[in-house]
GROMACS .gro file of N, CA and C in nm:
model
  360
    1UNK      N    1  -0.843   0.601  -1.505
    1UNK     CA    2  -0.859   0.681  -1.369
    1UNK      C    3  -0.770   0.638  -1.273
    2UNK      N    4  -0.682   0.543  -1.284
    2UNK     CA    5  -0.593   0.489  -1.187
    2UNK      C    6  -0.448   0.501  -1.242
    3UNK      N    7  -0.361   0.550  -1.168
    3UNK     CA    8  -0.217   0.550  -1.209
    3UNK      C    9  -0.131   0.484  -1.108
    4UNK      N   10  -0.026   0.414  -1.163
    4UNK     CA   11   0.067   0.361  -1.075
    4UNK      C   12   0.212   0.426  -1.106
    5UNK      N   13   0.284   0.468  -1.016
    5UNK     CA   14   0.399   0.530  -1.046
    5UNK      C   15   0.513   0.462  -0.956
    6UNK      N   16   0.609   0.400  -1.034
    6UNK     CA   17   0.730   0.353  -0.961
    6UNK      C   18   0.839   0.457  -0.934
    7UNK      N   19   0.908   0.431  -0.821
    7UNK     CA   20   1.033   0.524  -0.804
    7UNK      C   21   1.130   0.449  -0.738
    8UNK      N   22   1.254   0.492  -0.724
    8UNK     CA   23   1.357   0.434  -0.639
    8UNK      C   24   1.467   0.366  -0.718
    9UNK      N   25   1.435   0.349  -0.836
    9UNK     CA   26   1.542   0.275  -0.937
    9UNK      C   27   1.680   0.371  -0.941
   10UNK      N   28   1.793   0.303  -0.944
   10UNK     CA   29   1.923   0.369  -0.940
   10UNK      C   30   2.024   0.279  -0.999
   11UNK      N   31   2.147   0.354  -1.017
   11UNK     CA   32   2.256   0.278  -1.058
   11UNK      C   33   2.335   0.239  -0.917
   12UNK      N   34   2.349   0.121  -0.877
   12UNK     CA   35   2.426   0.076  -0.755
   12UNK      C   36   2.535  -0.032  -0.773
   13UNK      N   37   2.616  -0.050  -0.683
   13UNK     CA   38   2.710  -0.158  -0.698
   13UNK      C   39   2.666  -0.291  -0.638
   14UNK      N   40   2.719  -0.394  -0.685
   14UNK     CA   41   2.686  -0.523  -0.622
   14UNK      C   42   2.672  -0.516  -0.479
   15UNK      N   43   2.594  -0.586  -0.405
   15UNK     CA   44   2.593  -0.580  -0.251
   15UNK      C   45   2.511  -0.481  -0.198
   16UNK      N   46   2.478  -0.374  -0.276
   16UNK     CA   47   2.416  -0.261  -0.218
   16UNK      C   48   2.255  -0.287  -0.221
   17UNK      N   49   2.187  -0.200  -0.164
   17UNK     CA   50   2.048  -0.202  -0.148
   17UNK      C   51   1.966  -0.086  -0.213
   18UNK      N   52   1.842  -0.112  -0.247
   18UNK     CA   53   1.753  -0.016  -0.304
   18UNK      C   54   1.612  -0.052  -0.240
   19UNK      N   55   1.546   0.055  -0.240
   19UNK     CA   56   1.398   0.031  -0.206
   19UNK      C   57   1.309   0.094  -0.320
   20UNK      N   58   1.235   0.009  -0.387
   20UNK     CA   59   1.145   0.058  -0.487
   20UNK      C   60   1.017   0.079  -0.433
   21UNK      N   61   0.937   0.189  -0.461
   21UNK     CA   62   0.816   0.228  -0.428
   21UNK      C   63   0.700   0.224  -0.540
   22UNK      N   64   0.585   0.190  -0.508
   22UNK     CA   65   0.481   0.193  -0.613
   22UNK      C   66   0.364   0.262  -0.555
   23UNK      N   67   0.336   0.369  -0.603
   23UNK     CA   68   0.224   0.463  -0.555
   23UNK      C   69   0.107   0.453  -0.654
   24UNK      N   70  -0.007   0.413  -0.593
   24UNK     CA   71  -0.124   0.408  -0.677
   24UNK      C   72  -0.213   0.535  -0.641
   25UNK      N   73  -0.269   0.593  -0.741
   25UNK     CA   74  -0.370   0.696  -0.715
   25UNK      C   75  -0.480   0.673  -0.819
   26UNK      N   76  -0.586   0.747  -0.777
   26UNK     CA   77  -0.715   0.745  -0.847
   26UNK      C   78  -0.834   0.697  -0.762
   27UNK      N   79  -0.925   0.656  -0.827
   27UNK     CA   80  -1.050   0.621  -0.766
   27UNK      C   81  -1.045   0.472  -0.705
   28UNK      N   82  -0.954   0.454  -0.609
   28UNK     CA   83  -0.914   0.332  -0.548
   28UNK      C   84  -0.999   0.308  -0.426
   29UNK      N   85  -1.062   0.195  -0.417
   29UNK     CA   86  -1.118   0.165  -0.289
   29UNK      C   87  -1.008   0.079  -0.211
   30UNK      N   88  -0.940  -0.025  -0.269
   30UNK     CA   89  -0.844  -0.099  -0.219
   30UNK      C   90  -0.767  -0.162  -0.327
   31UNK      N   91  -0.659  -0.207  -0.283
   31UNK     CA   92  -0.578  -0.287  -0.378
   31UNK      C   93  -0.552  -0.427  -0.329
   32UNK      N   94  -0.599  -0.522  -0.416
   32UNK     CA   95  -0.592  -0.660  -0.362
   32UNK      C   96  -0.450  -0.714  -0.385
   33UNK      N   97  -0.387  -0.696  -0.475
   33UNK     CA   98  -0.246  -0.749  -0.494
   33UNK      C   99  -0.158  -0.634  -0.572
   34UNK      N  100  -0.034  -0.633  -0.516
   34UNK     CA  101   0.063  -0.555  -0.589
   34UNK      C  102   0.173  -0.644  -0.631
   35UNK      N  103   0.197  -0.657  -0.757
   35UNK     CA  104   0.294  -0.740  -0.807
   35UNK      C  105   0.412  -0.655  -0.877
   36UNK      N  106   0.527  -0.719  -0.854
   36UNK     CA  107   0.645  -0.654  -0.924
   36UNK      C  108   0.703  -0.751  -1.012
   37UNK      N  109   0.727  -0.694  -1.137
   37UNK     CA  110   0.788  -0.753  -1.247
   37UNK      C  111   0.913  -0.686  -1.290
   38UNK      N  112   1.000  -0.764  -1.362
   38UNK     CA  113   1.120  -0.701  -1.409
   38UNK      C  114   1.144  -0.762  -1.545
   39UNK      N  115   1.219  -0.675  -1.621
   39UNK     CA  116   1.245  -0.720  -1.771
   39UNK      C  117   1.379  -0.668  -1.803
   40UNK      N  118   1.470  -0.751  -1.835
   40UNK     CA  119   1.595  -0.721  -1.877
   40UNK      C  120   1.601  -0.721  -2.029
   41UNK      N  121   1.690  -0.642  -2.102
   41UNK     CA  122   1.691  -0.639  -2.247
   41UNK      C  123   1.701  -0.777  -2.301
   42UNK      N  124   1.629  -0.809  -2.399
   42UNK     CA  125   1.632  -0.945  -2.464
   42UNK      C  126   1.575  -1.068  -2.388
   43UNK      N  127   1.508  -1.036  -2.272
   43UNK     CA  128   1.452  -1.137  -2.181
   43UNK      C  129   1.306  -1.102  -2.173
   44UNK      N  130   1.228  -1.220  -2.130
   44UNK     CA  131   1.081  -1.195  -2.108
   44UNK      C  132   1.068  -1.135  -1.964
   45UNK      N  133   0.962  -1.067  -1.953
   45UNK     CA  134   0.923  -1.005  -1.844
   45UNK      C  135   0.893  -1.122  -1.736
   46UNK      N  136   0.957  -1.099  -1.619
   46UNK     CA  137   0.964  -1.193  -1.507
   46UNK      C  138   0.887  -1.150  -1.392
   47UNK      N  139   0.796  -1.234  -1.335
   47UNK     CA  140   0.731  -1.199  -1.211
   47UNK      C  141   0.826  -1.211  -1.091
   48UNK      N  142   0.850  -1.101  -1.027
   48UNK     CA  143   0.946  -1.110  -0.915
   48UNK      C  144   0.893  -1.147  -0.780
   49UNK      N  145   0.774  -1.065  -0.753
   49UNK     CA  146   0.711  -1.082  -0.621
   49UNK      C  147   0.575  -1.033  -0.618
   50UNK      N  148   0.489  -1.093  -0.529
   50UNK     CA  149   0.361  -1.069  -0.521
   50UNK      C  150   0.318  -1.042  -0.371
   51UNK      N  151   0.236  -0.940  -0.347
   51UNK     CA  152   0.192  -0.920  -0.205
   51UNK      C  153   0.035  -0.893  -0.222
   52UNK      N  154  -0.038  -0.967  -0.146
   52UNK     CA  155  -0.184  -0.946  -0.134
   52UNK      C  156  -0.225  -0.871  -0.033
   53UNK      N  157  -0.355  -0.839  -0.028
   53UNK     CA  158  -0.392  -0.747   0.082
   53UNK      C  159  -0.386  -0.779   0.220
   54UNK      N  160  -0.377  -0.912   0.247
   54UNK     CA  161  -0.356  -0.964   0.390
   54UNK      C  162  -0.216  -0.974   0.416
   55UNK      N  163  -0.125  -0.922   0.324
   55UNK     CA  164   0.026  -0.931   0.355
   55UNK      C  165   0.100  -1.060   0.309
   56UNK      N  166   0.022  -1.143   0.253
   56UNK     CA  167   0.087  -1.259   0.204
   56UNK      C  168   0.181  -1.228   0.092
   57UNK      N  169   0.292  -1.300   0.087
   57UNK     CA  170   0.389  -1.278  -0.018
   57UNK      C  171   0.435  -1.400  -0.090
   58UNK      N  172   0.480  -1.385  -0.217
   58UNK     CA  173   0.539  -1.481  -0.272
   58UNK      C  174   0.654  -1.425  -0.359
   59UNK      N  175   0.775  -1.496  -0.383
   59UNK     CA  176   0.885  -1.443  -0.445
   59UNK      C  177   0.938  -1.537  -0.551
   60UNK      N  178   1.002  -1.489  -0.642
   60UNK     CA  179   1.074  -1.565  -0.735
   60UNK      C  180   1.190  -1.627  -0.672
   61UNK      N  181   1.226  -1.752  -0.708
   61UNK     CA  182   1.339  -1.817  -0.653
   61UNK      C  183   1.467  -1.736  -0.662
   62UNK      N  184   1.483  -1.667  -0.760
   62UNK     CA  185   1.605  -1.581  -0.790
   62UNK      C  186   1.622  -1.470  -0.678
   63UNK      N  187   1.507  -1.425  -0.609
   63UNK     CA  188   1.526  -1.321  -0.519
   63UNK      C  189   1.487  -1.352  -0.381
   64UNK      N  190   1.444  -1.473  -0.355
   64UNK     CA  191   1.425  -1.518  -0.223
   64UNK      C  192   1.538  -1.502  -0.122
   65UNK      N  193   1.503  -1.442  -0.012
   65UNK     CA  194   1.606  -1.426   0.087
   65UNK      C  195   1.682  -1.292   0.060
   66UNK      N  196   1.662  -1.217  -0.030
   66UNK     CA  197   1.709  -1.080  -0.054
   66UNK      C  198   1.612  -0.972  -0.073
   67UNK      N  199   1.502  -1.012  -0.141
   67UNK     CA  200   1.401  -0.901  -0.154
   67UNK      C  201   1.280  -0.909  -0.062
   68UNK      N  202   1.224  -0.818  -0.023
   68UNK     CA  203   1.125  -0.812   0.078
   68UNK      C  204   1.003  -0.723   0.032
   69UNK      N  205   0.895  -0.766   0.025
   69UNK     CA  206   0.775  -0.683  -0.005
   69UNK      C  207   0.703  -0.620   0.111
   70UNK      N  208   0.658  -0.513   0.104
   70UNK     CA  209   0.564  -0.458   0.211
   70UNK      C  210   0.463  -0.364   0.143
   71UNK      N  211   0.361  -0.326   0.227
   71UNK     CA  212   0.264  -0.232   0.155
   71UNK      C  213   0.214  -0.147   0.270
   72UNK      N  214   0.155  -0.040   0.235
   72UNK     CA  215   0.102   0.072   0.320
   72UNK      C  216  -0.043   0.069   0.252
   73UNK      N  217  -0.145  -0.003   0.305
   73UNK     CA  218  -0.275   0.006   0.260
   73UNK      C  219  -0.333   0.138   0.266
   74UNK      N  220  -0.317   0.207   0.363
   74UNK     CA  221  -0.373   0.343   0.387
   74UNK      C  222  -0.330   0.438   0.281
   75UNK      N  223  -0.208   0.427   0.234
   75UNK     CA  224  -0.163   0.525   0.132
   75UNK      C  225  -0.156   0.458  -0.017
   76UNK      N  226  -0.206   0.333  -0.023
   76UNK     CA  227  -0.206   0.267  -0.143
   76UNK      C  228  -0.065   0.262  -0.206
   77UNK      N  229   0.025   0.229  -0.128
   77UNK     CA  230   0.159   0.234  -0.175
   77UNK      C  231   0.220   0.082  -0.137
   78UNK      N  232   0.297   0.030  -0.230
   78UNK     CA  233   0.377  -0.082  -0.201
   78UNK      C  234   0.513  -0.070  -0.218
   79UNK      N  235   0.602  -0.160  -0.151
   79UNK     CA  236   0.761  -0.130  -0.151
   79UNK      C  237   0.820  -0.259  -0.176
   80UNK      N  238   0.924  -0.253  -0.252
   80UNK     CA  239   1.005  -0.370  -0.269
   80UNK      C  240   1.154  -0.340  -0.219
   81UNK      N  241   1.180  -0.385  -0.114
   81UNK     CA  242   1.315  -0.375  -0.048
   81UNK      C  243   1.416  -0.478  -0.122
   82UNK      N  244   1.525  -0.432  -0.186
   82UNK     CA  245   1.613  -0.510  -0.246
   82UNK      C  246   1.748  -0.511  -0.187
   83UNK      N  247   1.776  -0.611  -0.122
   83UNK     CA  248   1.918  -0.612  -0.059
   83UNK      C  249   2.008  -0.712  -0.142
   84UNK      N  250   2.137  -0.698  -0.105
   84UNK     CA  251   2.241  -0.778  -0.172
   84UNK      C  252   2.223  -0.778  -0.312
   85UNK      N  253   2.217  -0.674  -0.371
   85UNK     CA  254   2.183  -0.683  -0.527
   85UNK      C  255   2.294  -0.738  -0.602
   86UNK      N  256   2.261  -0.807  -0.716
   86UNK     CA  257   2.346  -0.867  -0.808
   86UNK      C  258   2.340  -0.805  -0.936
   87UNK      N  259   2.446  -0.826  -1.022
   87UNK     CA  260   2.428  -0.773  -1.159
   87UNK      C  261   2.307  -0.835  -1.237
   88UNK      N  262   2.280  -0.962  -1.202
   88UNK     CA  263   2.163  -1.024  -1.264
   88UNK      C  264   2.020  -0.960  -1.230
   89UNK      N  265   2.035  -0.869  -1.127
   89UNK     CA  266   1.908  -0.802  -1.088
   89UNK      C  267   1.886  -0.676  -1.186
   90UNK      N  268   1.980  -0.647  -1.263
   90UNK     CA  269   1.964  -0.538  -1.359
   90UNK      C  270   1.837  -0.552  -1.449
   91UNK      N  271   1.753  -0.460  -1.444
   91UNK     CA  272   1.629  -0.466  -1.530
   91UNK      C  273   1.547  -0.349  -1.501
   92UNK      N  274   1.440  -0.325  -1.587
   92UNK     CA  275   1.343  -0.227  -1.551
   92UNK      C  276   1.236  -0.302  -1.469
   93UNK      N  277   1.206  -0.245  -1.358
   93UNK     CA  278   1.116  -0.303  -1.268
   93UNK      C  279   0.979  -0.241  -1.279
   94UNK      N  280   0.869  -0.314  -1.289
   94UNK     CA  281   0.745  -0.271  -1.310
   94UNK      C  282   0.662  -0.302  -1.192
   95UNK      N  283   0.570  -0.209  -1.151
   95UNK     CA  284   0.463  -0.234  -1.057
   95UNK      C  285   0.335  -0.275  -1.123
   96UNK      N  286   0.271  -0.385  -1.088
   96UNK     CA  287   0.128  -0.405  -1.132
   96UNK      C  288   0.039  -0.424  -1.021
   97UNK      N  289  -0.077  -0.371  -1.034
   97UNK     CA  290  -0.167  -0.386  -0.926
   97UNK      C  291  -0.310  -0.431  -0.967
   98UNK      N  292  -0.367  -0.512  -0.883
   98UNK     CA  293  -0.505  -0.560  -0.917
   98UNK      C  294  -0.599  -0.463  -0.814
   99UNK      N  295  -0.663  -0.377  -0.866
   99UNK     CA  296  -0.720  -0.266  -0.788
   99UNK      C  297  -0.884  -0.280  -0.791
  100UNK      N  298  -0.926  -0.256  -0.676
  100UNK     CA  299  -1.075  -0.251  -0.654
  100UNK      C  300  -1.115  -0.112  -0.664
  101UNK      N  301  -1.194  -0.067  -0.760
  101UNK     CA  302  -1.233   0.063  -0.771
  101UNK      C  303  -1.349   0.106  -0.681
  102UNK      N  304  -1.357   0.238  -0.648
  102UNK     CA  305  -1.444   0.291  -0.564
  102UNK      C  306  -1.584   0.267  -0.631
  103UNK      N  307  -1.599   0.282  -0.740
  103UNK     CA  308  -1.730   0.263  -0.809
  103UNK      C  309  -1.764   0.113  -0.833
  104UNK      N  310  -1.672   0.026  -0.798
  104UNK     CA  311  -1.704  -0.107  -0.813
  104UNK      C  312  -1.620  -0.159  -0.938
  105UNK      N  313  -1.598  -0.293  -0.937
  105UNK     CA  314  -1.519  -0.340  -1.044
  105UNK      C  315  -1.360  -0.360  -1.010
  106UNK      N  316  -1.314  -0.429  -1.103
  106UNK     CA  317  -1.158  -0.447  -1.085
  106UNK      C  318  -1.089  -0.386  -1.196
  107UNK      N  319  -0.965  -0.351  -1.177
  107UNK     CA  320  -0.880  -0.302  -1.281
  107UNK      C  321  -0.742  -0.333  -1.268
  108UNK      N  322  -0.681  -0.382  -1.376
  108UNK     CA  323  -0.538  -0.411  -1.371
  108UNK      C  324  -0.470  -0.296  -1.425
  109UNK      N  325  -0.363  -0.258  -1.342
  109UNK     CA  326  -0.289  -0.128  -1.386
  109UNK      C  327  -0.140  -0.164  -1.372
  110UNK      N  328  -0.080  -0.098  -1.473
  110UNK     CA  329   0.084  -0.105  -1.477
  110UNK      C  330   0.143   0.015  -1.465
  111UNK      N  331   0.250   0.022  -1.394
  111UNK     CA  332   0.330   0.142  -1.381
  111UNK      C  333   0.431   0.150  -1.525
  112UNK      N  334   0.490   0.253  -1.528
  112UNK     CA  335   0.583   0.274  -1.640
  112UNK      C  336   0.729   0.218  -1.636
  113UNK      N  337   0.747   0.177  -1.514
  113UNK     CA  338   0.881   0.123  -1.496
  113UNK      C  339   0.988   0.203  -1.433
  114UNK      N  340   1.077   0.152  -1.357
  114UNK     CA  341   1.195   0.212  -1.309
  114UNK      C  342   1.326   0.143  -1.332
  115UNK      N  343   1.419   0.194  -1.371
  115UNK     CA  344   1.542   0.126  -1.407
  115UNK      C  345   1.637   0.106  -1.288
  116UNK      N  346   1.673  -0.024  -1.269
  116UNK     CA  347   1.766  -0.065  -1.167
  116UNK      C  348   1.883  -0.120  -1.239
  117UNK      N  349   1.995  -0.063  -1.218
  117UNK     CA  350   2.125  -0.111  -1.265
  117UNK      C  351   2.221  -0.151  -1.164
  118UNK      N  352   2.270  -0.278  -1.163
  118UNK     CA  353   2.366  -0.315  -1.063
  118UNK      C  354   2.488  -0.343  -1.144
  119UNK      N  355   2.594  -0.265  -1.110
  119UNK     CA  356   2.715  -0.274  -1.184
  119UNK      C  357   2.836  -0.213  -1.104
  120UNK      N  358   2.942  -0.277  -1.122
  120UNK     CA  359   3.063  -0.230  -1.063
  120UNK      C  360   3.114  -0.099  -1.127
   0.00000   0.00000   0.00000
C-alpha cells in the first residue's frame, strides 16, 4: 500500500550536481527515516545517507561534504543534493523509508532506483 519513487538520476560530468528526489505515497502517517543507498555493478549496496524525522542526518565518509539530505515531511518527500560529483559516485541510487502507517505499524519500503552516471 506504500510506494517509493526515486527521480532525478542522469548522466552528468564530474564536478556537476544532481538532486535526487524520493516521493512516498500511500497510507502514510509519517516517515521516521529516509535512507539512501547506492549500488554499482559488481559491488555491494552501500548506505549513503540517512535522515530521520527530526532532521538528523548521517553520511557515508565517501560523500561527506558533498551530499546533503533534506526532507519535506508535509509531502512525504526526501531529497539528496549531490554536489561535486565524481565518477566513483556512479551507481543506481535507491531510496528506502521506514514508514509509520495510518492504520498503525511500521513498513520498510524500497524504491526501484534511479541511475546516476558521472562520466566525462
